Short mmCIF file of C-alpha atoms and ligand atoms in Angstrom, two decimals:
data_model
loop_
_atom_site.label_atom_id
_atom_site.label_comp_id
_atom_site.label_asym_id
_atom_site.label_seq_id
_atom_site.Cartn_x
_atom_site.Cartn_y
_atom_site.Cartn_z
CA MET A 1 19.72 7.11 8.65
CA ILE A 2 19.41 5.77 12.22
CA GLU A 3 22.41 7.73 13.48
CA LYS A 4 21.17 10.90 11.86
CA LEU A 5 17.73 10.36 13.35
CA SER A 6 19.18 9.73 16.82
CA LYS A 7 21.27 12.87 16.57
CA THR A 8 18.31 15.02 15.48
CA PHE A 9 16.22 13.59 18.30
CA HIS A 10 18.89 14.37 20.92
CA GLU A 11 19.29 17.90 19.62
CA LYS A 12 15.54 18.55 19.72
CA PHE A 13 14.49 16.74 22.86
CA SER A 14 17.66 15.92 24.87
CA ALA A 15 16.39 12.40 25.50
CA GLU A 16 17.20 8.83 24.49
CA PRO A 17 14.61 7.64 21.92
CA LEU A 18 13.14 4.30 21.03
CA ILE A 19 13.56 3.85 17.26
CA VAL A 20 11.10 1.83 15.18
CA ARG A 21 11.39 0.94 11.50
CA SER A 22 8.36 0.26 9.33
CA PRO A 23 8.79 -0.55 5.63
CA GLY A 24 7.03 0.41 2.42
CA ARG A 25 5.56 -2.37 0.29
CA VAL A 26 5.19 -3.76 -3.18
CA ASN A 27 2.21 -5.82 -4.32
CA ILE A 28 2.96 -8.60 -6.80
CA ILE A 29 -0.63 -9.01 -7.98
CA GLY A 30 -4.18 -8.52 -6.65
CA GLU A 31 -4.98 -4.82 -6.92
CA HIS A 32 -8.07 -3.12 -5.48
CA THR A 33 -9.10 -6.52 -4.15
CA ASP A 34 -8.46 -5.84 -0.45
CA TYR A 35 -11.54 -3.68 0.16
CA ASN A 36 -13.58 -6.25 -1.77
CA ASN A 37 -12.65 -8.91 0.79
CA GLY A 38 -10.46 -10.67 -1.78
CA PHE A 39 -6.80 -11.72 -1.67
CA VAL A 40 -3.63 -9.64 -2.05
CA LEU A 41 0.03 -10.61 -2.48
CA PRO A 42 2.20 -7.83 -1.04
CA ALA A 43 5.73 -7.85 0.39
CA ALA A 44 7.64 -5.40 2.60
CA ILE A 45 10.64 -3.72 0.98
CA ASP A 46 14.00 -2.25 1.91
CA LYS A 47 12.70 1.29 1.93
CA ALA A 48 11.31 2.31 5.28
CA ILE A 49 10.05 4.98 7.65
CA TYR A 50 11.87 5.42 10.96
CA ILE A 51 10.30 6.97 14.03
CA ALA A 52 12.31 7.98 17.08
CA ALA A 53 10.09 8.55 20.11
CA SER A 54 10.18 9.16 23.85
CA LYS A 55 7.61 9.76 26.59
CA ARG A 56 6.97 13.21 28.02
CA ASN A 57 5.87 14.15 31.52
CA ASP A 58 2.97 16.25 30.28
CA ASP A 59 0.10 15.81 27.81
CA GLU A 60 1.77 17.39 24.82
CA ILE A 61 2.69 15.82 21.50
CA HIS A 62 5.83 17.29 19.92
CA LEU A 63 6.63 16.11 16.39
CA HIS A 64 9.36 16.86 13.89
CA ALA A 65 9.58 15.70 10.25
CA VAL A 66 13.15 15.58 8.97
CA ASP A 67 12.11 15.60 5.29
CA PHE A 68 10.03 18.75 5.58
CA ASN A 69 12.13 20.28 8.37
CA GLU A 70 8.87 21.12 10.12
CA ASP A 71 7.63 20.92 13.70
CA PHE A 72 4.15 20.27 15.00
CA THR A 73 2.81 20.51 18.53
CA CYS A 74 -0.59 19.83 20.06
CA ASN A 75 -2.20 18.61 23.25
CA LEU A 76 -3.45 15.04 23.72
CA SER A 77 -6.88 16.40 24.59
CA TYR A 78 -7.13 18.18 21.24
CA VAL A 79 -6.07 15.75 18.51
CA LYS A 80 -7.61 16.61 15.14
CA PRO A 81 -6.47 16.54 11.47
CA SER A 82 -3.90 19.22 10.74
CA GLU A 83 -3.49 21.26 7.56
CA GLN A 84 0.22 20.49 7.70
CA HIS A 85 -0.80 17.04 6.47
CA TRP A 86 2.22 14.91 7.49
CA PRO A 87 1.34 14.94 11.25
CA ASN A 88 -2.02 13.33 10.41
CA TYR A 89 -0.51 9.88 9.96
CA ILE A 90 0.79 10.07 13.54
CA LEU A 91 -2.19 11.90 15.06
CA GLY A 92 -4.63 9.45 13.43
CA ILE A 93 -3.04 6.65 15.46
CA VAL A 94 -3.25 8.67 18.68
CA ASP A 95 -6.92 9.26 17.89
CA GLN A 96 -7.51 5.52 17.38
CA LEU A 97 -5.71 4.66 20.63
CA GLN A 98 -7.85 7.15 22.51
CA LYS A 99 -11.05 5.89 20.91
CA SER A 100 -10.14 2.34 21.93
CA GLY A 101 -9.64 3.45 25.53
CA TYR A 102 -5.83 3.16 25.72
CA SER A 103 -4.20 5.61 28.06
CA ILE A 104 -1.05 7.42 26.96
CA SER A 105 0.74 10.55 28.10
CA GLY A 106 2.43 13.09 25.86
CA PHE A 107 5.36 12.07 23.67
CA ASN A 108 8.08 13.43 21.38
CA ALA A 109 8.68 11.95 17.94
CA VAL A 110 10.98 12.57 15.00
CA VAL A 111 10.12 10.92 11.69
CA ASP A 112 12.45 10.25 8.79
CA GLY A 113 12.67 7.66 6.03
CA ASP A 114 13.49 6.79 2.46
CA VAL A 115 10.10 5.60 1.17
CA PRO A 116 9.36 8.10 -1.61
CA VAL A 117 6.14 9.97 -0.86
CA GLY A 118 3.32 9.61 -3.42
CA ALA A 119 5.07 6.76 -5.24
CA GLY A 120 2.45 4.17 -4.31
CA LEU A 121 4.88 2.40 -1.97
CA SER A 122 2.72 3.10 1.09
CA SER A 123 4.78 5.63 2.95
CA SER A 124 1.67 6.66 4.87
CA ALA A 125 0.92 3.10 6.04
CA ALA A 126 4.56 2.83 7.10
CA VAL A 127 4.29 6.00 9.23
CA GLU A 128 1.06 4.74 10.79
CA CYS A 129 2.47 1.29 11.58
CA ALA A 130 5.69 2.77 12.95
CA THR A 131 3.70 5.13 15.19
CA ALA A 132 1.39 2.40 16.48
CA PHE A 133 4.34 0.09 17.16
CA ALA A 134 6.38 2.80 18.89
CA LEU A 135 3.52 3.99 21.12
CA ASN A 136 2.55 0.42 21.96
CA GLU A 137 6.11 -0.16 23.12
CA LEU A 138 6.61 3.17 24.92
CA PHE A 139 3.38 2.91 26.89
CA ASP A 140 3.38 -0.89 27.24
CA LEU A 141 -0.13 -1.12 25.79
CA LYS A 142 0.09 -4.82 24.83
CA ILE A 143 -1.74 -4.38 21.53
CA SER A 144 -1.35 -7.25 19.05
CA LYS A 145 0.19 -6.62 15.63
CA LEU A 146 -3.13 -7.32 13.94
CA GLU A 147 -4.94 -4.80 16.15
CA MET A 148 -2.28 -2.23 15.30
CA VAL A 149 -2.81 -2.92 11.61
CA LYS A 150 -6.56 -2.39 11.99
CA MET A 151 -5.96 0.85 13.88
CA ALA A 152 -3.59 2.04 11.17
CA GLN A 153 -6.22 1.36 8.51
CA LEU A 154 -8.92 3.21 10.48
CA SER A 155 -6.55 6.06 11.10
CA GLU A 156 -5.98 6.42 7.33
CA ASN A 157 -9.77 6.29 6.76
CA VAL A 158 -10.49 8.97 9.36
CA PHE A 159 -7.45 11.29 9.34
CA ALA A 160 -6.44 11.03 5.65
CA GLY A 161 -9.96 10.48 4.25
CA LEU A 162 -8.90 7.52 2.11
CA GLN A 163 -11.31 4.60 2.37
CA CYS A 164 -8.40 2.21 1.85
CA GLY A 165 -8.30 -1.51 2.50
CA ILE A 166 -5.98 -3.31 4.88
CA MET A 167 -3.21 -4.43 2.48
CA ASP A 168 -0.63 -1.68 2.94
CA MET A 169 -0.60 -1.72 6.73
CA PHE A 170 -0.66 -5.50 6.87
CA ALA A 171 2.32 -5.77 4.54
CA SER A 172 4.29 -3.14 6.42
CA MET A 173 3.67 -4.85 9.77
CA PHE A 174 3.93 -8.52 8.77
CA GLY A 175 6.61 -8.49 6.03
CA LYS A 176 9.18 -11.29 5.92
CA PRO A 177 12.48 -11.31 3.98
CA GLU A 178 12.30 -13.04 0.56
CA HIS A 179 8.57 -13.80 0.95
CA ALA A 180 5.31 -12.39 -0.31
CA ILE A 181 2.26 -12.49 1.96
CA ARG A 182 -0.86 -14.10 0.56
CA LEU A 183 -3.50 -12.37 2.66
CA ASP A 184 -7.15 -13.30 2.66
CA CYS A 185 -8.73 -9.93 3.38
CA ARG A 186 -12.01 -11.56 4.44
CA SER A 187 -10.71 -13.87 7.18
CA LEU A 188 -7.35 -12.09 7.63
CA GLU A 189 -5.66 -15.49 7.45
CA TYR A 190 -2.33 -15.33 5.67
CA ASP A 191 0.60 -17.41 4.57
CA TYR A 192 4.06 -16.58 3.32
CA ILE A 193 5.00 -17.61 -0.21
CA PRO A 194 8.75 -17.76 -0.96
CA LEU A 195 9.81 -15.42 -3.75
CA HIS A 196 12.23 -17.64 -5.59
CA LEU A 197 13.18 -15.14 -8.25
CA ASP A 198 16.25 -16.77 -9.68
CA LYS A 199 18.30 -14.09 -11.48
CA ILE A 200 15.19 -11.93 -11.66
CA LYS A 201 14.74 -8.69 -9.74
CA ILE A 202 11.73 -6.63 -8.75
CA VAL A 203 12.29 -3.29 -10.45
CA LEU A 204 10.10 -0.29 -9.67
CA PHE A 205 9.77 2.55 -12.15
CA ASN A 206 8.44 5.67 -10.48
CA THR A 207 6.45 7.93 -12.81
CA ASN A 208 7.02 10.78 -10.34
CA VAL A 209 3.44 11.87 -10.88
CA LYS A 210 0.53 11.78 -8.48
CA HIS A 211 -2.68 12.96 -10.11
CA SER A 212 -5.11 14.84 -7.91
CA LEU A 213 -7.79 12.28 -8.79
CA SER A 214 -6.15 9.55 -6.77
CA SER A 215 -8.02 9.59 -3.47
CA SER A 216 -11.41 10.81 -4.73
CA GLU A 217 -11.51 8.28 -7.58
CA TYR A 218 -10.29 5.55 -5.22
CA ASN A 219 -13.30 6.18 -2.98
CA VAL A 220 -15.57 6.21 -6.06
CA ARG A 221 -14.26 2.77 -7.15
CA ARG A 222 -15.01 1.43 -3.73
CA GLN A 223 -18.60 2.75 -3.91
CA GLN A 224 -19.05 1.26 -7.39
CA CYS A 225 -18.03 -2.17 -6.12
CA GLU A 226 -20.40 -1.81 -3.17
CA GLN A 227 -23.22 -0.84 -5.53
CA GLY A 228 -22.67 -4.01 -7.56
CA VAL A 229 -22.82 -6.09 -4.38
CA THR A 230 -26.05 -4.35 -3.30
CA TRP A 231 -27.74 -5.33 -6.59
CA ILE A 232 -26.71 -8.96 -6.24
CA LYS A 233 -27.67 -9.01 -2.58
CA GLU A 234 -31.26 -8.08 -3.41
CA HIS A 235 -31.55 -11.59 -4.88
CA HIS A 236 -28.84 -13.45 -2.93
CA PRO A 237 -28.74 -12.05 0.61
CA HIS A 238 -25.68 -14.11 1.58
CA ILE A 239 -23.42 -12.22 -0.89
CA ASN A 240 -21.59 -9.62 1.20
CA SER A 241 -18.74 -8.58 -1.08
CA LEU A 242 -17.33 -9.15 -4.57
CA ARG A 243 -15.28 -11.94 -3.02
CA ASP A 244 -18.51 -13.92 -2.75
CA ALA A 245 -19.70 -12.99 -6.25
CA THR A 246 -19.29 -14.90 -9.52
CA LEU A 247 -19.23 -13.74 -13.13
CA ASN A 248 -22.65 -15.34 -13.60
CA LEU A 249 -24.13 -13.30 -10.76
CA LEU A 250 -22.63 -10.13 -12.26
CA ASP A 251 -24.09 -10.98 -15.68
CA GLU A 252 -27.50 -11.60 -14.20
CA PHE A 253 -27.87 -8.75 -11.70
CA VAL A 254 -25.30 -6.03 -12.42
CA LEU A 255 -24.99 -5.90 -16.22
CA PRO A 256 -28.68 -5.05 -16.80
CA LYS A 257 -28.43 -2.18 -14.27
CA ASP A 258 -25.22 -0.40 -15.23
CA LYS A 259 -22.48 -1.27 -17.73
CA LEU A 260 -19.79 0.80 -16.06
CA ILE A 261 -20.35 -0.73 -12.64
CA TYR A 262 -20.44 -4.16 -14.26
CA LYS A 263 -17.06 -3.51 -15.87
CA ARG A 264 -15.54 -2.46 -12.52
CA CYS A 265 -16.99 -5.46 -10.66
CA ARG A 266 -15.97 -7.96 -13.33
CA PHE A 267 -12.36 -6.81 -13.14
CA ILE A 268 -12.35 -7.41 -9.38
CA VAL A 269 -13.92 -10.88 -9.57
CA GLU A 270 -11.39 -11.86 -12.27
CA GLU A 271 -8.48 -10.30 -10.39
CA ILE A 272 -9.21 -12.35 -7.28
CA GLN A 273 -9.13 -15.54 -9.38
CA ARG A 274 -6.02 -14.37 -11.22
CA LEU A 275 -4.19 -13.84 -7.94
CA LEU A 276 -5.00 -17.33 -6.73
CA SER A 277 -3.64 -18.92 -9.87
CA ALA A 278 -0.64 -16.56 -9.83
CA CYS A 279 0.19 -17.92 -6.36
CA GLU A 280 0.26 -21.40 -7.85
CA ASN A 281 2.61 -20.13 -10.57
CA LEU A 282 4.88 -18.71 -7.91
CA LYS A 283 4.87 -21.95 -5.93
CA ASN A 284 5.72 -23.89 -9.12
CA ASN A 285 8.40 -21.40 -10.00
CA ASN A 286 6.64 -20.49 -13.21
CA ILE A 287 7.58 -16.81 -13.26
CA GLN A 288 6.74 -16.55 -16.95
CA ALA A 289 3.09 -17.41 -16.25
CA LEU A 290 2.99 -15.09 -13.24
CA GLY A 291 4.41 -12.29 -15.37
CA GLU A 292 1.78 -12.78 -18.08
CA LYS A 293 -0.91 -12.39 -15.43
CA MET A 294 0.69 -9.15 -14.26
CA PHE A 295 0.42 -7.75 -17.80
CA ARG A 296 -3.22 -8.80 -17.92
CA THR A 297 -3.84 -7.14 -14.54
CA HIS A 298 -2.42 -3.91 -15.93
CA GLU A 299 -4.71 -4.06 -18.94
CA GLY A 300 -7.69 -4.52 -16.62
CA LEU A 301 -6.63 -1.72 -14.27
CA SER A 302 -6.13 0.57 -17.24
CA GLN A 303 -9.13 -0.28 -19.46
CA GLU A 304 -11.75 -1.73 -17.12
CA TYR A 305 -11.09 -0.37 -13.65
CA GLU A 306 -9.67 2.84 -15.17
CA VAL A 307 -7.21 3.74 -12.43
CA SER A 308 -4.09 4.04 -14.61
CA CYS A 309 -2.74 7.15 -16.32
CA LYS A 310 -0.73 7.89 -19.47
CA GLU A 311 2.60 7.77 -17.64
CA LEU A 312 1.93 4.32 -16.14
CA ASP A 313 0.57 2.99 -19.45
CA PHE A 314 3.63 4.31 -21.26
CA LEU A 315 5.98 2.45 -18.88
CA VAL A 316 4.10 -0.84 -19.16
CA ASN A 317 3.75 -0.61 -22.95
CA ALA A 318 7.45 0.15 -23.27
CA VAL A 319 8.44 -3.18 -21.67
CA LYS A 320 5.60 -5.33 -22.95
CA ASN A 321 7.45 -6.97 -25.82
CA ASN A 322 10.83 -7.06 -24.10
CA PRO A 323 11.76 -10.72 -23.47
CA SER A 324 13.84 -9.70 -20.44
CA VAL A 325 10.78 -8.31 -18.68
CA LEU A 326 8.63 -11.20 -17.53
CA GLY A 327 5.82 -9.11 -16.10
CA ALA A 328 4.90 -5.48 -15.49
CA ARG A 329 1.93 -3.50 -14.28
CA MET A 330 0.91 -0.40 -12.40
CA MET A 331 0.92 -0.94 -8.67
CA GLY A 332 -1.22 0.34 -5.79
CA GLY A 333 -4.16 2.71 -5.93
CA GLY A 334 -3.21 4.18 -9.32
CA PHE A 335 -3.27 7.59 -11.07
CA GLY A 336 0.50 7.80 -10.68
CA GLY A 337 3.14 6.13 -8.55
CA CYS A 338 5.19 3.16 -9.71
CA THR A 339 5.05 0.22 -12.05
CA ILE A 340 6.33 -3.10 -10.73
CA ASN A 341 8.44 -5.12 -13.17
CA LEU A 342 10.02 -8.59 -13.01
CA VAL A 343 13.26 -8.14 -14.93
CA LYS A 344 16.10 -10.52 -15.76
CA GLU A 345 19.15 -9.31 -13.84
CA GLU A 346 21.48 -9.06 -16.80
CA ALA A 347 19.07 -6.75 -18.67
CA ILE A 348 18.38 -4.24 -15.89
CA ASP A 349 21.10 -1.68 -16.69
CA GLY A 350 20.23 -1.44 -20.37
CA LEU A 351 16.51 -1.30 -19.66
CA VAL A 352 16.86 1.47 -17.09
CA GLU A 353 19.06 3.51 -19.39
CA GLY A 354 16.71 3.22 -22.37
CA LEU A 355 13.52 3.82 -20.40
CA THR A 356 14.91 6.78 -18.45
CA ALA A 357 15.72 8.51 -21.74
CA SER A 358 12.47 7.68 -23.53
CA TYR A 359 10.30 8.58 -20.51
CA GLN A 360 12.02 11.95 -20.16
CA ARG A 361 11.58 12.55 -23.88
CA GLU A 362 7.90 11.59 -23.99
CA MET A 363 6.69 12.95 -20.65
CA ASP A 364 9.17 15.77 -20.12
CA PHE A 365 9.54 14.35 -16.64
CA PRO A 366 12.28 12.36 -14.90
CA LEU A 367 11.88 8.63 -14.26
CA THR A 368 13.21 7.15 -11.02
CA THR A 369 14.17 3.50 -10.64
CA TYR A 370 14.41 1.33 -7.52
CA ILE A 371 15.38 -2.29 -7.23
CA ALA A 372 13.32 -3.64 -4.36
CA GLN A 373 14.69 -6.17 -1.87
CA ILE A 374 12.08 -7.99 0.18
CA GLU A 375 12.57 -7.33 3.88
CA ASN A 376 11.17 -7.66 7.38
CA GLY A 377 8.05 -5.89 8.61
CA THR A 378 7.78 -3.35 11.43
CA GLY A 379 10.18 -3.72 14.33
CA ILE A 380 12.40 -2.00 16.86
CA VAL A 381 15.84 -1.04 15.63
CA LYS A 382 17.10 0.65 18.80
C1 GAF B 401 -3.98 1.64 -2.02
C2 GAF B 401 -4.81 1.26 -0.80
F1 GAF B 401 -4.32 1.89 0.32
C3 GAF B 401 -4.84 -0.25 -0.58
O1 GAF B 401 -5.71 -0.56 0.48
C4 GAF B 401 -5.25 -0.99 -1.86
O2 GAF B 401 -6.63 -0.90 -2.08
C5 GAF B 401 -4.46 -0.46 -3.06
O3 GAF B 401 -4.48 0.96 -3.16
C6 GAF B 401 -4.99 -1.03 -4.35
O4 GAF B 401 -4.83 -2.40 -4.38
O5 GAF B 401 -2.63 1.32 -1.82
#
């Protein structure tokens, strides 16, 4: 991948590039909790985006996407969202740098990678983090990793229109091999929890669907959570997010107002607690208990938060009573993408074979499988 990227860069721009790698992510448990100031438990994986970049002597941005075999060019003084879509994850970072007063000149960049797009593995966060890291390095801007993460999140909010939380960018930037990151999205404090998965692998089943609902419904969920907080806050002004809320407060101030919003908020409050006790399970090497919580999270995401879809539900139901699968659930924003499964090593081949056939039969769609290794976060490769 790196050699191919280097070669393409030389052919296009006749210059020696800096190459940055930024990975996709999985999330063990704690879904839709980041924008509610709760906790998340993601990890960076061995699928990544690579950006090759060099400075230019003018104010132009020249981009090339290997996957789409497309070019894009614009001037630094006129950076705005493009209908080509893929450049937005790079331009959004340029926009954030400019808004924060950082001075850069024009640059060339070629982007390639093996994070499947639309699979809920955060390919967009990986492009944003790779861009921020590469530009920081090229122009010696001295921006901290955390600031880059915040810029990447804002860039997604503004240039992709998704009111996402901070999890995906944080995981891509701060990943560590064989560890999950327990991130407190309120204080942004984090610690690394070793993933001692003895003879168990993290298997991702990609539904290969991305329903058009995904970003609009995501933003609706966020508003519903905020509405619940507003109702509690009328009586308890110190409550600023669902992280601060309790089930009792929801029963008292949200349930009488709106049952649907109550159901959404209750899932989040429970999910934050579930994550904290899942971290204890992980520390005590009780993967069975962690896995049971993952199944419960799926049920909540499907029935209460209603961000699943028939393909994801099919994949989780299919492994639910399989003793070789310790835990499974949909992962990420929802409405498509992957399920994350903890599977005993010796059972993986048989499981993949059976599920690939039954998924194709039921959905008339192919299933794709990845076995995720937990890897380093964003960094320079060349
Ligand atoms: C998407 C978002 F980008 C994240 O911020 C997070 O909210 C996730 O969905 C759900 O947990 O990946």
